[in-house]
Amino acid sequence: MATVTRAPGEAPAGGWDVESVAAELLRCEDEQIERPPFTDEWPELDLDTGYQIQDLNLRRRLERGEKLVGVKLGLTSRAKQQRMGVHFPFVAWLTDAMILPVGDPVPQSRLIHPRAEPEIVFVMGEKLAGPGVSCAQAMAAVESVWGGIEIIDSRYRDFRFTAGDVAADNASSGAFVTGPRGLPPSELDLSLEAVLVEVDGVVVDSATGAAVQGHPGEALALAANDLARRGHAIEPGWIVLTGGMTDAVFAPPGASVAMHFTHLGSVFLNGGEG
């Protein structure tokens, strides 16, 4: 990949395109640079173009040694859609560089403005390929269910973006950690699986799995069907983050965040140092 020499935020000669936006987003991530959304200058950056950029940057991540481990969904809950002003979900990629080992603090040194949100997480037992996947078919392909925390981060200032911008930015990917207990899906009613969000010892939010498209399996089916449109399938062994159950909470240095699930245990996160 060619070295980018222009100043952060400066458009290339001739304006933005798929290649230049992809390079700029990776640079912003690597150098902890925030910027305005690209659609301020390139309003033609729509959802499909955003996914082209996302897929290009996945190839670049793999070329630099990262491994593909799964997919994530963004904006699957009404709370998140209302918060961000974008009213439909997104699918994005997970690589091993985004895995946060249990007990490690928020990686402040490589994030811009991290926020944490509770997630119901699937580990896949079978391949799941759309189109036309139903919730029941999606859940039949799941091996185990976990509680988790996704640490979202956006390369856009103030988390301000359009659908095309956020798709290009890999749906605000940052890092994620899973909890201590994985259970077979047959042992859970995921629409009723609840979570309490605790920040510095105070419960600040709560939700159930029904907040995620009515049932997290619906989010999984949506991911399989959306990926089929893009020529991909969900593979055995992949991790799937089904989307934030509540609005995200800030995770600054010194913060203590915990997500307490009904049956999936508690997931703890330390904000670490600045």
Short mmCIF file of C-alpha atoms in Angstrom, two decimals:
data_model
loop_
_atom_site.label_atom_id
_atom_site.label_comp_id
_atom_site.label_asym_id
_atom_site.label_seq_id
_atom_site.Cartn_x
_atom_site.Cartn_y
_atom_site.Cartn_z
CA MET A 1 0.00 0.00 0.00
CA ALA A 2 1.39 3.39 -0.98
CA THR A 3 2.39 5.81 1.77
CA VAL A 4 -0.04 8.68 2.29
CA THR A 5 1.81 12.00 2.51
CA ARG A 6 -1.00 14.55 2.72
CA ALA A 7 -2.03 16.10 6.03
CA PRO A 8 -4.69 14.37 8.15
CA GLY A 9 -8.14 15.19 6.80
CA GLU A 10 -6.84 16.63 3.54
CA ALA A 11 -8.57 15.26 0.48
CA PRO A 12 -6.38 13.93 -2.34
CA ALA A 13 -6.20 15.73 -5.64
CA GLY A 14 -9.42 14.99 -7.47
CA GLY A 15 -11.34 14.27 -4.27
CA TRP A 16 -12.08 11.13 -2.29
CA ASP A 17 -12.61 7.68 -3.77
CA VAL A 18 -12.73 4.11 -2.48
CA GLU A 19 -8.95 3.68 -2.38
CA SER A 20 -8.17 7.00 -0.73
CA VAL A 21 -10.91 6.74 1.91
CA ALA A 22 -9.77 3.23 2.81
CA ALA A 23 -6.18 4.40 3.22
CA GLU A 24 -7.25 7.43 5.25
CA LEU A 25 -9.38 5.35 7.62
CA LEU A 26 -6.54 2.94 8.32
CA ARG A 27 -4.21 5.87 8.90
CA CYS A 28 -6.66 7.51 11.30
CA GLU A 29 -6.93 4.22 13.20
CA ASP A 30 -3.18 3.61 13.32
CA GLU A 31 -2.36 7.19 14.37
CA GLN A 32 -5.42 7.86 16.62
CA ILE A 33 -6.64 10.68 14.40
CA GLU A 34 -10.27 11.73 14.33
CA ARG A 35 -11.80 13.53 11.39
CA PRO A 36 -15.13 14.78 9.98
CA PRO A 37 -17.20 12.26 8.04
CA PHE A 38 -16.17 11.83 4.43
CA THR A 39 -19.70 12.52 3.24
CA ASP A 40 -19.18 16.17 4.17
CA GLU A 41 -16.95 16.29 1.07
CA TRP A 42 -18.09 13.19 -0.84
CA PRO A 43 -21.89 12.93 -0.49
CA GLU A 44 -21.95 10.07 -3.00
CA LEU A 45 -20.38 7.79 -0.37
CA ASP A 46 -23.45 5.56 0.08
CA LEU A 47 -23.90 2.27 1.93
CA ASP A 48 -22.73 0.03 -0.92
CA THR A 49 -19.63 2.18 -1.46
CA GLY A 50 -18.97 2.08 2.27
CA TYR A 51 -19.01 -1.72 2.18
CA GLN A 52 -16.56 -1.69 -0.75
CA ILE A 53 -14.21 0.38 1.41
CA GLN A 54 -14.75 -1.95 4.39
CA ASP A 55 -13.91 -5.02 2.30
CA LEU A 56 -10.83 -3.36 0.83
CA ASN A 57 -9.54 -2.58 4.31
CA LEU A 58 -10.20 -6.15 5.41
CA ARG A 59 -7.89 -7.30 2.60
CA ARG A 60 -5.29 -4.77 3.75
CA ARG A 61 -5.60 -5.96 7.37
CA LEU A 62 -5.07 -9.56 6.27
CA GLU A 63 -2.08 -8.54 4.15
CA ARG A 64 -0.44 -6.99 7.21
CA GLY A 65 -0.87 -10.20 9.21
CA GLU A 66 -4.25 -9.99 10.92
CA LYS A 67 -6.54 -13.04 10.83
CA LEU A 68 -10.27 -12.97 10.15
CA VAL A 69 -12.14 -14.38 13.17
CA GLY A 70 -15.75 -13.35 12.59
CA VAL A 71 -18.23 -10.55 12.08
CA LYS A 72 -19.96 -7.92 14.13
CA LEU A 73 -23.24 -6.13 13.80
CA GLY A 74 -23.72 -2.49 14.61
CA LEU A 75 -26.84 -0.48 15.39
CA THR A 76 -29.07 -3.52 15.88
CA SER A 77 -30.93 -1.98 18.84
CA ARG A 78 -33.38 0.90 18.77
CA ALA A 79 -31.40 2.62 21.53
CA LYS A 80 -28.24 2.69 19.42
CA GLN A 81 -30.11 3.71 16.27
CA GLN A 82 -31.73 6.64 18.05
CA ARG A 83 -28.43 7.65 19.63
CA MET A 84 -26.55 7.69 16.32
CA GLY A 85 -29.35 8.88 14.04
CA VAL A 86 -28.91 5.92 11.66
CA HIS A 87 -31.93 3.64 11.59
CA PHE A 88 -30.79 0.27 10.25
CA PRO A 89 -28.06 -2.25 11.19
CA PHE A 90 -24.60 -2.77 9.70
CA VAL A 91 -22.31 -5.75 9.32
CA ALA A 92 -18.53 -5.50 9.70
CA TRP A 93 -15.44 -7.65 10.16
CA LEU A 94 -13.63 -8.92 13.25
CA THR A 95 -9.93 -9.78 13.20
CA ASP A 96 -7.69 -11.23 15.87
CA ALA A 97 -6.16 -7.78 16.42
CA MET A 98 -9.50 -6.71 17.93
CA ILE A 99 -9.58 -9.46 20.59
CA LEU A 100 -8.95 -8.09 24.08
CA PRO A 101 -7.63 -10.76 26.44
CA VAL A 102 -9.72 -11.23 29.58
CA GLY A 103 -8.37 -8.98 32.35
CA ASP A 104 -6.58 -6.55 30.02
CA PRO A 105 -7.59 -2.88 30.28
CA VAL A 106 -9.10 -0.81 27.50
CA PRO A 107 -6.26 -0.29 24.99
CA GLN A 108 -6.31 3.49 25.30
CA SER A 109 -3.00 3.80 23.46
CA ARG A 110 -4.58 2.68 20.18
CA LEU A 111 -8.11 4.06 20.46
CA ILE A 112 -9.51 7.57 19.98
CA HIS A 113 -12.66 7.80 22.13
CA PRO A 114 -13.63 4.29 23.28
CA ARG A 115 -17.12 3.41 24.46
CA ALA A 116 -18.32 0.06 25.84
CA GLU A 117 -21.56 -1.78 25.16
CA PRO A 118 -22.96 -5.16 26.22
CA GLU A 119 -23.29 -7.83 23.54
CA ILE A 120 -24.70 -11.31 23.17
CA VAL A 121 -21.97 -13.21 21.34
CA PHE A 122 -22.25 -16.37 19.24
CA VAL A 123 -19.57 -18.90 18.38
CA MET A 124 -20.62 -20.69 15.22
CA GLY A 125 -20.72 -24.47 14.94
CA GLU A 126 -21.78 -24.65 11.29
CA LYS A 127 -21.51 -22.55 8.16
CA LEU A 128 -24.37 -20.10 7.67
CA ALA A 129 -24.95 -18.83 4.15
CA GLY A 130 -27.74 -16.60 2.88
CA PRO A 131 -29.87 -15.44 1.32
CA GLY A 132 -33.15 -16.35 2.98
CA VAL A 133 -31.75 -17.42 6.37
CA SER A 134 -34.37 -17.35 9.14
CA CYS A 135 -33.82 -16.82 12.86
CA ALA A 136 -34.44 -20.53 13.53
CA GLN A 137 -31.96 -21.58 10.84
CA ALA A 138 -29.39 -19.12 12.19
CA MET A 139 -29.70 -20.39 15.76
CA ALA A 140 -29.40 -24.01 14.60
CA ALA A 141 -25.90 -23.14 13.32
CA VAL A 142 -24.74 -21.68 16.69
CA GLU A 143 -22.49 -23.79 18.91
CA SER A 144 -22.40 -21.59 22.03
CA VAL A 145 -23.58 -18.25 23.40
CA TRP A 146 -21.50 -15.85 25.48
CA GLY A 147 -21.85 -12.49 27.14
CA GLY A 148 -19.40 -9.87 25.97
CA ILE A 149 -18.35 -6.26 25.81
CA GLU A 150 -17.55 -4.53 22.56
CA ILE A 151 -15.34 -1.46 22.83
CA ILE A 152 -16.45 0.63 19.92
CA ASP A 153 -14.33 3.44 18.50
CA SER A 154 -15.00 5.76 15.61
CA ARG A 155 -12.56 7.56 13.41
CA TYR A 156 -15.17 10.32 13.06
CA ARG A 157 -15.21 13.30 15.39
CA ASP A 158 -18.05 13.17 17.93
CA PHE A 159 -19.25 9.85 16.44
CA ARG A 160 -20.95 11.87 13.68
CA PHE A 161 -21.48 9.90 10.48
CA THR A 162 -23.89 8.73 7.78
CA ALA A 163 -24.61 5.14 6.78
CA GLY A 164 -21.87 5.16 4.14
CA ASP A 165 -19.32 6.64 6.53
CA VAL A 166 -19.90 4.09 9.29
CA ALA A 167 -19.95 1.11 6.90
CA ALA A 168 -16.59 2.27 5.53
CA ASP A 169 -15.26 2.59 9.09
CA ASN A 170 -16.00 -1.09 9.80
CA ALA A 171 -19.03 -0.13 11.93
CA SER A 172 -16.89 1.69 14.52
CA SER A 173 -14.80 -1.37 15.36
CA GLY A 174 -12.34 -1.22 18.23
CA ALA A 175 -11.92 -4.26 20.46
CA PHE A 176 -14.01 -6.87 22.23
CA VAL A 177 -13.86 -9.24 25.20
CA THR A 178 -16.07 -12.20 26.05
CA GLY A 179 -17.23 -13.38 29.44
CA PRO A 180 -16.51 -16.46 31.53
CA ARG A 181 -19.42 -18.68 30.54
CA GLY A 182 -20.54 -20.12 27.22
CA LEU A 183 -23.82 -22.02 27.05
CA PRO A 184 -25.63 -23.98 24.32
CA PRO A 185 -28.38 -21.86 22.77
CA SER A 186 -30.95 -24.51 23.74
CA GLU A 187 -30.41 -23.62 27.40
CA LEU A 188 -31.31 -19.94 26.98
CA ASP A 189 -34.25 -17.77 26.06
CA LEU A 190 -32.18 -15.09 24.39
CA SER A 191 -35.03 -12.64 23.96
CA LEU A 192 -35.29 -12.58 27.79
CA GLU A 193 -31.56 -12.75 28.61
CA ALA A 194 -30.99 -9.54 30.54
CA VAL A 195 -27.98 -7.36 31.21
CA LEU A 196 -27.24 -4.65 33.77
CA VAL A 197 -24.64 -2.04 32.76
CA GLU A 198 -22.55 -0.83 35.68
CA VAL A 199 -20.09 2.07 35.55
CA ASP A 200 -17.94 2.84 38.59
CA GLY A 201 -20.29 0.85 40.81
CA VAL A 202 -23.52 2.46 39.60
CA VAL A 203 -26.06 0.67 37.38
CA VAL A 204 -26.68 3.06 34.49
CA ASP A 205 -28.66 0.99 31.99
CA SER A 206 -30.32 -2.36 31.38
CA ALA A 207 -31.87 -4.32 28.52
CA THR A 208 -32.81 -7.79 27.35
CA GLY A 209 -31.88 -9.65 24.20
CA ALA A 210 -35.18 -8.54 22.69
CA ALA A 211 -33.53 -5.13 22.20
CA VAL A 212 -31.41 -6.71 19.46
CA GLN A 213 -33.78 -7.01 16.49
CA GLY A 214 -36.36 -8.71 18.74
CA HIS A 215 -33.98 -11.67 19.24
CA PRO A 216 -30.20 -11.90 18.71
CA GLY A 217 -30.81 -14.75 16.27
CA GLU A 218 -32.57 -12.28 14.00
CA ALA A 219 -29.38 -10.20 13.96
CA LEU A 220 -27.38 -13.31 13.08
CA ALA A 221 -29.76 -14.10 10.21
CA LEU A 222 -29.53 -10.51 9.04
CA ALA A 223 -25.74 -10.78 8.98
CA ALA A 224 -25.81 -13.99 6.95
CA ASN A 225 -28.24 -12.54 4.45
CA ASP A 226 -26.39 -9.24 4.13
CA LEU A 227 -23.04 -10.98 3.68
CA ALA A 228 -24.55 -13.20 0.96
CA ARG A 229 -25.37 -10.05 -1.00
CA ARG A 230 -21.66 -9.21 -0.75
CA GLY A 231 -20.51 -12.72 -1.73
CA HIS A 232 -19.62 -13.99 1.77
CA ALA A 233 -20.88 -16.52 4.32
CA ILE A 234 -20.44 -16.96 8.08
CA GLU A 235 -17.97 -19.79 8.65
CA PRO A 236 -17.74 -22.46 11.39
CA GLY A 237 -15.74 -21.26 14.39
CA TRP A 238 -16.39 -17.61 13.69
CA ILE A 239 -17.33 -15.22 16.46
CA VAL A 240 -20.41 -13.07 15.88
CA LEU A 241 -21.10 -9.97 17.96
CA THR A 242 -24.82 -9.36 17.57
CA GLY A 243 -24.84 -5.65 18.44
CA GLY A 244 -25.09 -3.46 21.50
CA MET A 245 -28.08 -4.25 23.72
CA THR A 246 -28.00 -0.75 25.22
CA ASP A 247 -26.48 2.56 24.32
CA ALA A 248 -22.71 2.59 24.75
CA VAL A 249 -21.04 4.07 27.83
CA PHE A 250 -17.74 5.92 27.87
CA ALA A 251 -14.72 3.89 28.95
CA PRO A 252 -12.07 6.51 29.80
CA PRO A 253 -8.85 5.91 31.76
CA GLY A 254 -9.62 4.99 35.35
CA ALA A 255 -13.17 3.83 34.66
CA SER A 256 -14.56 0.52 35.86
CA VAL A 257 -17.23 -1.04 33.65
CA ALA A 258 -19.14 -4.27 34.21
CA MET A 259 -21.89 -6.01 32.26
CA HIS A 260 -23.92 -8.44 34.38
CA PHE A 261 -25.90 -10.99 32.36
CA THR A 262 -28.67 -13.18 33.78
CA HIS A 263 -27.18 -16.55 32.80
CA LEU A 264 -23.99 -15.67 30.92
CA GLY A 265 -22.05 -14.30 33.87
CA SER A 266 -20.41 -10.92 34.37
CA VAL A 267 -17.86 -9.28 32.09
CA PHE A 268 -15.53 -6.71 33.67
CA LEU A 269 -13.52 -4.00 31.98
CA ASN A 270 -10.95 -1.62 33.41
CA GLY A 271 -10.45 1.72 31.67
CA GLY A 272 -6.72 1.47 32.19
CA GLU A 273 -4.36 4.42 32.01
CA GLY A 274 -4.40 7.36 29.64
#
